[in-house]
Coordinates of C-alpha atoms in Angstrom, one line a residue:
Chain S
M1 CA 5.9 -35.3 -2.0
S2 CA 8.1 -32.3 -1.9
Q3 CA 8.8 -29.9 -4.7
N4 CA 12.2 -31.5 -4.9
R5 CA 10.6 -34.7 -5.9
L6 CA 8.5 -32.9 -8.5
F7 CA 11.6 -32.5 -10.4
P8 CA 13.6 -35.7 -9.8
T9 CA 16.5 -34.7 -12.0
L10 CA 17.2 -31.5 -10.1
G11 CA 19.3 -33.0 -7.4
A12 CA 21.6 -34.7 -9.9
A13 CA 21.6 -31.6 -12.0
A14 CA 22.6 -29.5 -9.1
V15 CA 25.5 -31.8 -8.3
A16 CA 26.6 -31.9 -11.9
L17 CA 26.2 -28.4 -12.9
A18 CA 26.5 -26.1 -9.9
M19 CA 29.3 -23.7 -10.4
A20 CA 32.4 -24.9 -8.8
P21 CA 34.3 -22.3 -6.7
G22 CA 37.1 -22.3 -9.2
M23 CA 34.8 -21.7 -12.2
A24 CA 36.4 -19.3 -14.6
F25 CA 34.7 -16.0 -15.5
A26 CA 35.8 -12.6 -16.6
A27 CA 34.6 -10.1 -14.0
P28 CA 33.9 -6.7 -15.6
D29 CA 35.7 -3.5 -14.7
W30 CA 33.0 -2.2 -12.3
S31 CA 34.4 1.3 -12.4
K32 CA 33.1 1.5 -16.0
V33 CA 29.6 0.1 -15.3
P34 CA 26.8 2.6 -14.5
E35 CA 25.3 2.3 -11.1
T36 CA 21.6 2.2 -10.1
T37 CA 20.5 2.9 -6.5
T38 CA 17.3 1.6 -5.2
T39 CA 15.8 1.5 -1.7
L40 CA 15.1 -1.8 0.0
F41 CA 12.4 -1.4 2.6
Y42 CA 11.0 -3.4 5.5
P43 CA 7.8 -5.0 4.2
G44 CA 6.2 -6.2 7.4
Q45 CA 3.3 -8.6 6.8
A46 CA 2.3 -7.0 3.5
S47 CA 1.6 -10.2 1.5
L48 CA 0.3 -10.5 -2.1
E49 CA -3.2 -10.9 -0.6
W50 CA -2.6 -7.7 1.3
V51 CA -1.5 -6.0 -1.9
M52 CA -4.6 -7.2 -3.7
N53 CA -7.2 -6.3 -1.0
G54 CA -8.6 -2.8 -1.2
P55 CA -9.3 -2.3 2.5
D56 CA -5.6 -3.1 3.2
H57 CA -4.0 -1.4 0.3
G58 CA -5.2 1.8 -1.4
G59 CA -3.4 0.8 -4.6
A60 CA -5.1 -2.6 -4.8
R61 CA -7.4 -1.4 -7.6
S62 CA -4.5 0.0 -9.6
F63 CA -2.7 -3.4 -9.3
V64 CA -5.6 -5.7 -9.8
K65 CA -7.8 -3.8 -12.3
K66 CA -5.4 -1.4 -14.0
G67 CA -2.5 -3.7 -14.4
D68 CA 0.0 -1.3 -12.8
R69 CA 3.4 -2.4 -11.5
C70 CA 4.2 -1.8 -7.8
Y71 CA 7.2 0.2 -9.0
E72 CA 5.0 2.8 -10.8
C73 CA 3.4 4.0 -7.6
H74 CA 6.0 3.1 -5.0
N75 CA 9.4 3.9 -6.4
G76 CA 10.8 6.8 -4.5
E77 CA 8.7 6.3 -1.3
Q78 CA 10.1 3.0 -0.1
A79 CA 11.8 4.6 2.9
D80 CA 8.5 6.1 4.0
M81 CA 6.7 2.8 3.6
G82 CA 9.4 1.0 5.5
A83 CA 9.1 3.4 8.4
K84 CA 5.4 2.7 8.8
M85 CA 5.9 -1.0 8.9
V86 CA 9.1 -1.3 10.9
T87 CA 7.5 0.7 13.7
G88 CA 4.3 -1.3 13.6
K89 CA 2.1 1.5 12.4
K90 CA 1.0 -0.6 9.5
A91 CA 1.1 -4.3 8.6
E92 CA 3.4 -5.5 11.3
K93 CA 2.6 -7.0 14.7
M94 CA 6.1 -8.3 15.6
V95 CA 8.2 -5.1 15.9
I96 CA 12.0 -5.3 16.2
P97 CA 12.8 -2.1 18.1
G98 CA 15.5 0.0 16.4
K99 CA 15.5 -1.9 13.2
R100 CA 16.2 0.1 10.0
A101 CA 13.2 1.1 7.9
A102 CA 15.2 1.0 4.7
I103 CA 18.5 0.2 3.2
P104 CA 20.0 1.9 0.1
L105 CA 21.2 -0.7 -2.4
K106 CA 23.7 0.2 -5.1
I107 CA 23.4 -2.1 -8.1
K108 CA 25.7 -2.6 -11.2
A109 CA 25.1 -5.1 -13.9
A110 CA 27.0 -6.3 -16.9
F111 CA 26.8 -9.3 -19.2
D112 CA 28.9 -11.1 -21.9
A113 CA 28.1 -14.0 -24.1
T114 CA 28.2 -16.4 -21.1
N115 CA 27.3 -14.7 -17.9
L116 CA 25.4 -12.0 -16.1
Y117 CA 27.5 -10.1 -13.6
M118 CA 26.1 -8.0 -10.8
R119 CA 27.6 -6.0 -8.1
F120 CA 25.7 -5.0 -5.0
E121 CA 26.7 -2.6 -2.2
F122 CA 24.8 -1.7 0.9
P123 CA 25.7 -0.1 4.2
A124 CA 26.1 -2.3 7.3
G125 CA 23.8 -1.4 10.1
P126 CA 23.7 -1.5 13.8
H127 CA 22.6 -4.6 15.8
N128 CA 19.2 -4.6 17.4
D129 CA 18.1 -7.6 19.4
V130 CA 15.1 -9.4 18.0
P131 CA 12.8 -9.7 21.0
F132 CA 11.2 -13.0 19.9
A133 CA 14.5 -14.7 18.9
Q134 CA 16.7 -16.6 21.3
G135 CA 19.8 -14.5 21.9
G136 CA 18.3 -11.7 19.9
K137 CA 19.4 -13.2 16.6
M138 CA 17.2 -15.2 14.2
D139 CA 20.1 -16.5 12.1
P140 CA 23.1 -16.2 14.4
E141 CA 25.5 -17.6 11.7
N142 CA 24.8 -15.1 9.0
E143 CA 25.0 -11.4 9.7
V144 CA 23.6 -10.7 6.3
K145 CA 22.2 -12.6 3.3
L146 CA 21.4 -11.2 -0.1
A147 CA 18.9 -12.7 -2.5
M148 CA 17.7 -12.0 -6.1
M149 CA 14.6 -13.3 -7.8
I150 CA 14.2 -13.4 -11.6
D151 CA 10.8 -13.8 -13.3
P152 CA 10.5 -15.6 -16.6
G153 CA 8.1 -13.0 -17.9
K154 CA 5.1 -15.2 -18.7
V155 CA 2.8 -14.8 -15.7
D156 CA 1.2 -11.3 -15.4
V157 CA 1.2 -11.0 -11.6
Q158 CA 4.8 -12.0 -11.4
T159 CA 5.9 -9.5 -14.0
R160 CA 4.2 -6.7 -12.1
A161 CA 4.6 -7.7 -8.4
G162 CA 8.1 -9.3 -8.6
C163 CA 8.9 -11.0 -5.2
W164 CA 5.4 -10.3 -3.9
S165 CA 4.0 -12.9 -6.2
T166 CA 5.6 -15.4 -3.9
C167 CA 4.8 -13.8 -0.6
H168 CA 1.6 -15.0 0.9
A169 CA -0.5 -14.4 4.0
D170 CA -0.1 -18.0 5.2
A171 CA 3.7 -18.2 5.1
R172 CA 5.9 -18.3 8.1
D173 CA 5.2 -15.6 10.7
M174 CA 2.4 -14.2 8.5
P175 CA -1.1 -13.4 9.8
S176 CA -2.8 -16.5 8.3
A177 CA 0.0 -19.0 8.9
P178 CA -1.7 -22.4 9.6
D179 CA -1.3 -24.3 12.8
K180 CA 1.7 -26.6 12.7
A181 CA -0.6 -29.5 13.4
K182 CA -2.4 -29.0 10.1
L183 CA 0.7 -28.8 7.9
A184 CA 1.1 -32.6 7.3
A185 CA -2.4 -32.8 5.8
V186 CA -1.2 -31.3 2.6
K187 CA 0.9 -33.7 0.5
G188 CA 3.2 -32.4 -2.2
I189 CA 5.1 -29.7 -0.3
D190 CA 7.7 -30.0 2.4
T191 CA 6.4 -28.5 5.6
S192 CA 8.6 -30.4 7.9
A193 CA 10.3 -27.2 9.1
G194 CA 7.0 -26.3 10.6
Y195 CA 5.9 -23.6 8.3
V196 CA 4.7 -22.8 4.7
T197 CA 7.4 -21.3 2.5
K198 CA 7.0 -18.9 -0.4
Y199 CA 5.0 -20.2 -3.4
V200 CA 3.5 -18.8 -6.6
G201 CA -0.2 -18.4 -7.1
D202 CA -0.4 -20.5 -10.2
S203 CA 0.7 -23.6 -8.2
R204 CA -2.6 -23.3 -6.3
T205 CA -6.2 -23.9 -7.4
A206 CA -7.2 -20.7 -5.7
L207 CA -6.0 -17.9 -3.4
S208 CA -8.2 -16.3 -0.8
I209 CA -7.5 -12.6 -1.0
A210 CA -9.8 -11.2 1.6
E211 CA -11.5 -14.0 3.5
E212 CA -9.7 -15.7 6.3
P213 CA -7.7 -17.8 6.2
R214 CA -6.0 -15.8 3.5
G215 CA -3.7 -17.4 0.9
G216 CA -3.9 -20.8 -0.6
W217 CA -1.1 -23.0 0.9
D218 CA -3.4 -26.0 1.2
K219 CA -5.0 -25.6 -2.3
L220 CA -2.1 -27.2 -4.1
K221 CA -2.7 -28.3 -7.7
P222 CA -1.9 -31.9 -8.6
T223 CA 1.8 -32.4 -9.5
P224 CA 1.3 -32.7 -13.3
E225 CA -0.6 -29.3 -13.3
V226 CA 2.2 -27.7 -11.2
E227 CA 4.8 -29.0 -13.6
A228 CA 2.8 -27.7 -16.5
A229 CA 2.5 -24.3 -14.8
V230 CA 6.2 -24.2 -14.2
K231 CA 6.8 -24.8 -17.9
N232 CA 4.6 -21.9 -18.6
G233 CA 6.6 -19.6 -16.4
A234 CA 4.9 -20.0 -13.1
F235 CA 8.0 -19.8 -11.0
M236 CA 10.6 -17.4 -9.8
D237 CA 14.2 -18.1 -10.1
L238 CA 15.9 -17.5 -6.7
L239 CA 19.6 -16.8 -6.2
R240 CA 21.0 -16.2 -2.7
W241 CA 24.2 -15.4 -1.0
K242 CA 24.9 -16.1 2.7
A243 CA 27.7 -14.2 4.4
K244 CA 29.0 -17.1 6.4
G245 CA 31.3 -19.1 4.2
N246 CA 30.3 -17.1 1.1
V247 CA 27.6 -19.7 0.3
S248 CA 25.9 -19.5 -3.0
E249 CA 22.5 -21.0 -3.5
D250 CA 20.6 -21.3 -6.8
G251 CA 17.0 -22.4 -6.3
F252 CA 13.5 -21.4 -7.3
I253 CA 10.0 -20.9 -6.1
A254 CA 7.0 -22.7 -7.6
A255 CA 4.8 -24.8 -5.3
E256 CA 7.3 -24.0 -2.5
R257 CA 10.8 -22.6 -2.1
V258 CA 13.6 -24.9 -3.1
M259 CA 17.1 -23.7 -2.5
K260 CA 18.9 -25.9 -5.0
G261 CA 18.5 -27.1 -8.5
G262 CA 19.7 -24.3 -10.7
E263 CA 22.6 -24.5 -13.1
G264 CA 24.8 -22.3 -11.0
V265 CA 25.5 -19.0 -9.5
K266 CA 28.6 -17.8 -7.8
F267 CA 28.6 -15.0 -5.2
E268 CA 31.6 -13.4 -3.5
G269 CA 30.8 -11.0 -0.7
K270 CA 32.6 -9.3 2.1
K271 CA 32.4 -6.3 4.3
E272 CA 34.5 -3.4 3.1
G273 CA 34.6 -0.6 5.6
D274 CA 31.0 0.2 6.6
S275 CA 29.5 -1.5 3.5
W276 CA 28.8 -5.0 2.3
V277 CA 29.9 -5.6 -1.2
V278 CA 28.6 -8.7 -3.0
V279 CA 29.4 -9.7 -6.6
M280 CA 27.4 -12.3 -8.5
T281 CA 28.2 -14.3 -11.6
R282 CA 25.3 -16.2 -13.1
K283 CA 25.2 -18.2 -16.3
L284 CA 22.9 -16.6 -18.9
G285 CA 21.6 -19.8 -20.4
S286 CA 20.1 -22.7 -18.5
T287 CA 17.8 -25.6 -19.2
A288 CA 17.2 -26.6 -15.6
P289 CA 13.6 -26.3 -14.3
G290 CA 13.5 -23.3 -12.0
D291 CA 16.1 -21.4 -14.0
V292 CA 15.3 -18.4 -16.2
A293 CA 17.3 -18.6 -19.4
L294 CA 18.5 -15.0 -19.9
E295 CA 18.9 -13.6 -23.4
A296 CA 20.7 -10.4 -24.5
G297 CA 18.3 -7.7 -25.7
K298 CA 15.6 -8.6 -23.3
S299 CA 14.3 -7.2 -20.0
Y300 CA 13.3 -9.2 -17.0
T301 CA 11.4 -8.4 -13.8
V302 CA 13.7 -8.9 -10.8
G303 CA 13.6 -8.2 -7.1
F304 CA 16.2 -8.0 -4.4
A305 CA 16.2 -8.8 -0.7
V306 CA 18.7 -8.3 2.1
H307 CA 18.5 -10.0 5.5
D308 CA 20.5 -7.7 7.7
D309 CA 21.4 -8.0 11.3
Y310 CA 21.1 -11.8 11.6
T311 CA 17.5 -11.9 10.6
A312 CA 15.6 -14.7 8.8
G313 CA 12.3 -15.4 7.1
R314 CA 10.2 -12.4 6.3
F315 CA 12.2 -10.0 8.5
H316 CA 14.1 -8.7 5.6
H317 CA 14.3 -5.6 3.5
V318 CA 13.1 -5.9 -0.1
S319 CA 12.9 -4.0 -3.4
V320 CA 9.8 -3.4 -5.4
D321 CA 9.8 -5.0 -8.8
M322 CA 12.5 -3.7 -11.1
H323 CA 13.3 -4.3 -14.7
L324 CA 16.8 -5.6 -15.5
G325 CA 17.6 -5.0 -19.2
L326 CA 20.4 -6.9 -20.8
G327 CA 21.2 -4.3 -23.4
A328 CA 17.6 -3.4 -23.2
D329 CA 15.3 -1.0 -21.3
G330 CA 15.1 -1.3 -17.6
E331 CA 15.6 0.5 -14.3
I332 CA 18.8 -1.5 -14.2
K333 CA 20.7 -1.6 -17.4
A334 CA 23.2 -4.4 -17.7
V335 CA 25.9 -3.3 -20.1
K336 CA 27.5 -5.6 -22.6
Q337 CA 31.1 -6.4 -22.1
Chain D
M1 CA -50.5 70.4 0.8
R2 CA -53.6 68.8 -0.7
E3 CA -51.4 67.1 -3.2
N4 CA -49.1 65.9 -0.3
R5 CA -52.1 64.5 1.6
S6 CA -53.3 63.0 -1.5
L7 CA -50.0 61.3 -2.1
F8 CA -49.8 60.2 1.5
S9 CA -53.4 59.0 1.3
R10 CA -52.6 57.1 -1.9
L11 CA -49.5 55.5 -0.3
M12 CA -51.6 54.5 2.7
T13 CA -54.1 52.9 0.5
T14 CA -51.7 51.2 -1.9
K15 CA -51.6 47.5 -1.5
I16 CA -48.8 45.1 -2.4
L17 CA -49.9 41.5 -2.8
G18 CA -52.9 42.3 -0.7
A19 CA -51.1 44.0 2.1
T20 CA -51.0 47.7 2.8
L21 CA -47.7 49.5 2.2
V22 CA -47.2 49.7 6.0
G23 CA -48.0 46.0 6.4
A24 CA -45.7 45.1 3.5
S25 CA -42.9 47.2 4.9
I26 CA -43.3 45.5 8.3
L27 CA -43.3 42.1 6.6
F28 CA -40.2 43.1 4.5
I29 CA -38.2 44.4 7.4
G30 CA -39.4 41.5 9.6
G31 CA -38.4 39.1 6.9
I32 CA -34.9 40.5 6.7
M33 CA -34.6 40.3 10.5
F34 CA -35.9 36.7 10.5
W35 CA -33.7 35.7 7.7
G36 CA -30.7 37.3 9.3
A37 CA -31.5 35.6 12.6
F38 CA -32.0 32.3 10.9
N39 CA -28.8 32.5 9.0
T40 CA -26.9 33.7 12.1
A41 CA -28.2 30.7 14.0
M42 CA -27.4 28.4 11.2
E43 CA -23.8 29.7 10.9
A44 CA -23.4 29.6 14.6
T45 CA -23.9 25.9 14.3
N46 CA -21.7 25.6 11.3
N47 CA -18.2 26.0 12.6
L48 CA -15.5 23.9 14.3
D49 CA -16.1 25.3 17.8
F50 CA -19.8 24.2 17.7
C51 CA -19.0 20.8 16.3
I52 CA -16.6 20.0 19.1
S53 CA -18.7 21.4 21.9
C54 CA -19.8 17.8 22.5
H55 CA -17.0 15.8 24.2
E56 CA -17.8 12.7 22.2
M57 CA -16.6 14.8 19.2
E58 CA -13.9 16.8 20.9
S59 CA -12.1 13.9 22.4
T60 CA -12.3 11.6 19.4
V61 CA -12.6 12.8 15.8
Y62 CA -11.3 16.3 16.6
Q63 CA -8.1 15.0 18.2
E64 CA -7.5 12.8 15.1
Y65 CA -8.3 15.6 12.7
K66 CA -5.7 17.8 14.4
Q67 CA -3.0 15.4 13.3
T68 CA -3.9 15.7 9.6
I69 CA -3.0 18.0 6.8
H70 CA -6.6 19.4 6.7
Y71 CA -6.0 20.9 10.1
T72 CA -2.4 22.2 9.7
N73 CA -0.2 22.4 6.7
R74 CA 2.5 24.3 4.9
S75 CA 0.3 27.0 3.5
G76 CA -2.0 27.6 6.5
V77 CA -5.3 26.8 4.7
R78 CA -7.6 24.9 7.0
A79 CA -10.6 22.8 6.2
A80 CA -12.7 22.7 9.3
C81 CA -15.6 20.3 10.1
P82 CA -18.3 22.0 8.0
D83 CA -16.1 22.4 5.0
C84 CA -16.1 18.6 4.6
H85 CA -19.4 17.7 6.2
V86 CA -21.8 20.5 5.4
P87 CA -22.7 21.5 1.8
R88 CA -22.0 25.1 0.8
D89 CA -25.1 25.7 -1.3
W90 CA -28.2 26.8 0.6
V91 CA -30.6 24.0 -0.4
H92 CA -28.3 21.1 0.4
K93 CA -27.1 22.9 3.5
I94 CA -30.7 23.2 4.9
V95 CA -31.3 19.5 4.1
R96 CA -28.1 18.6 5.9
K97 CA -29.0 20.8 8.9
I98 CA -32.4 19.1 9.2
K99 CA -30.7 15.8 9.1
A100 CA -28.3 17.0 11.7
S101 CA -31.2 17.5 14.1
N102 CA -31.3 13.7 14.2
E103 CA -27.8 13.8 15.7
V104 CA -29.0 16.1 18.4
Y105 CA -31.9 13.8 19.1
H106 CA -29.5 10.8 19.5
K107 CA -27.3 13.0 21.8
L108 CA -30.3 13.7 24.0
V109 CA -31.7 10.2 24.1
G110 CA -28.3 8.9 24.9
S111 CA -27.6 6.8 21.8
V112 CA -24.3 8.6 21.1
N113 CA -23.5 10.8 24.2
T114 CA -20.1 9.5 25.3
P115 CA -16.8 8.9 23.5
E116 CA -17.2 5.2 24.3
K117 CA -20.6 5.0 22.6
F118 CA -19.2 6.9 19.7
E119 CA -16.4 4.4 19.3
A120 CA -18.8 1.6 19.4
K121 CA -20.7 3.1 16.5
R122 CA -17.8 4.7 14.7
F123 CA -17.5 2.2 11.8
D124 CA -21.3 2.4 11.0
L125 CA -21.2 6.2 11.2
A126 CA -18.2 6.4 9.0
K127 CA -19.9 4.2 6.4
R128 CA -22.8 6.6 6.3
V129 CA -20.5 9.5 5.7
W130 CA -18.7 7.6 3.0
A131 CA -22.0 6.6 1.3
T132 CA -23.1 10.3 1.3
M133 CA -19.9 11.5 -0.2
K134 CA -20.1 8.8 -2.8
D135 CA -23.7 9.8 -3.6
T136 CA -22.7 13.4 -4.0
N137 CA -19.6 12.7 -6.1
S138 CA -17.5 14.0 -3.2
R139 CA -19.2 17.4 -3.5
E140 CA -17.6 18.9 -0.4
C141 CA -14.1 17.6 -1.4
R142 CA -14.5 19.3 -4.7
N143 CA -15.2 22.7 -3.1
C144 CA -11.4 22.8 -2.9
H145 CA -10.1 19.9 -5.1
A146 CA -10.5 19.1 -8.7
F147 CA -8.8 16.7 -11.1
D148 CA -8.4 19.4 -13.7
Q149 CA -6.7 21.8 -11.3
M150 CA -4.1 19.2 -10.2
N151 CA -0.6 19.4 -11.5
P152 CA 0.6 15.8 -11.8
E153 CA 4.2 17.0 -12.0
M154 CA 4.0 18.2 -8.4
Q155 CA 2.5 14.9 -7.1
K156 CA 4.3 11.9 -5.8
P157 CA 4.4 8.9 -8.2
R158 CA 1.7 7.1 -6.2
A159 CA -0.7 10.0 -6.3
R160 CA 0.1 10.8 -9.9
K161 CA -0.7 7.2 -11.0
Q162 CA -3.7 6.8 -8.8
H163 CA -5.3 10.1 -10.0
Q164 CA -4.6 9.2 -13.6
N165 CA -6.4 5.9 -13.0
A166 CA -9.3 7.6 -11.2
V167 CA -9.9 10.0 -14.1
E168 CA -9.9 7.2 -16.6
D169 CA -12.4 5.3 -14.6
G170 CA -14.7 8.1 -13.5
M171 CA -13.9 7.6 -9.8
T172 CA -14.6 10.1 -7.1
C173 CA -12.4 11.3 -4.2
I174 CA -14.0 9.2 -1.4
D175 CA -13.4 6.0 -3.4
C176 CA -9.8 6.2 -2.3
H177 CA -9.6 8.9 0.4
K178 CA -11.4 7.3 3.3
G179 CA -10.1 7.9 6.7
I180 CA -7.8 10.8 5.8
A181 CA -9.0 13.2 8.5
H182 CA -10.0 10.7 11.2
K183 CA -8.9 7.4 12.5
P184 CA -8.9 5.0 9.5
V185 CA -11.5 2.3 10.0
H186 CA -12.0 1.4 6.3
D187 CA -9.8 -1.7 6.8
K188 CA -13.0 -3.2 8.4
L189 CA -14.8 -2.9 5.1
T190 CA -15.3 -6.2 3.3
A191 CA -13.6 -6.5 -0.1
Q192 CA -17.0 -5.9 -1.7
E193 CA -17.8 -2.9 0.4
G194 CA -14.4 -1.5 -0.3
K195 CA -15.1 -1.6 -4.0
E196 CA -18.5 0.1 -3.7

């Protein structure tokens, strides 16, 4: 039974509530909105298990025992980390020659009584053939994709690790990815694509941090327990834009990644000169499972990812956890319109 | 003259700790010479050139060390092999030197007399070094480094945060800084070993 079927109303909700292309919203005057720049970096195969395992990661103790955020140690050195992984010096066995180590991402955010508005800008990069993809492109249809995760703020690991709370050692192209022949043995998640997707730890009975096989894809909790965990914030809201056709997807990650079901997000993106510019409008409030209902005056842990150069899966560039404050503290301050 | 002879005679018959003055003088000067020779020999075996005179060291750990900040850096201060691996104070230095004779023994009997044999034992040897540094509260690191002499404002965020955590929890340098001067093999540690 797939995660879709865990929430039988989601399909109908998606059809009924997804933002129509013509949905009215008042875009802010971006010239008056302050800009934050962060650095997206190539993360290689550094999963949550890698992050939490001392022999892999010198900061494991700070994260596991001291309760530090990734951001506290790693903000400012993302490009250096990306260079190590993109060249295969660390945590990467499938090197793409020539790939960028890091991408600067300019972020602006604003909100009004109805919506959160965000504007993203990042430089386009050169093409480098992916040696292990047919034709050198993993996703030939989409030159770039941009994604954002929002954490509900109730599960400790998620608040401090951001996107890493969903990235595990047994996902697609990761070191402990299970054999395809074993995938069907686990009921309750959709593995028909031939791999395990992202998931949050609270959807599993256990995660193996150090012992192989690492992760916990096959330790799925019974459906009622997963649903209860989701109600307690064990999920990450996932919003994504695809370049081809300006496709907007509003999904979430709990027991697995589901790319639909939210109450709606609308992206508009295009290449302007040497940069990609993507603008997002997302309703603040939502009652759909898998959606974070945003409130003015609060801060949320968020993370961003860009798939550049026709890549897919884990071959993206990502941010460390950041705080988005809606009129509140945060590395990204959304200003009230 | 009689007084001089008497003085000479008295000096010749004076005993220091049971030895005549002449005997004591010979022992004193001989002791200085022995001590000087002993220390000279000890210092001759306490420098980088001696340490890499065996090719299993020269072609492995030395080449790795040359790529690190302890070999070359902005300010030109170098920490050579003994700075990290031999205690500075005399008592601990002698103990270390005696233990080092075991390394000579294993060189001679062929346990570790080639780079290949060294590589085969590298992880176990590294674990011994880490255990010693842990036992001594990273004594040799602290010849140069000290938490209370660090300026957090001049450190990168990662280092600043990690050092703050280390001070709070009474940690020592080697808890985190394994493999900083040689090929890192601490990823082979089990999670439990990594915590120890």
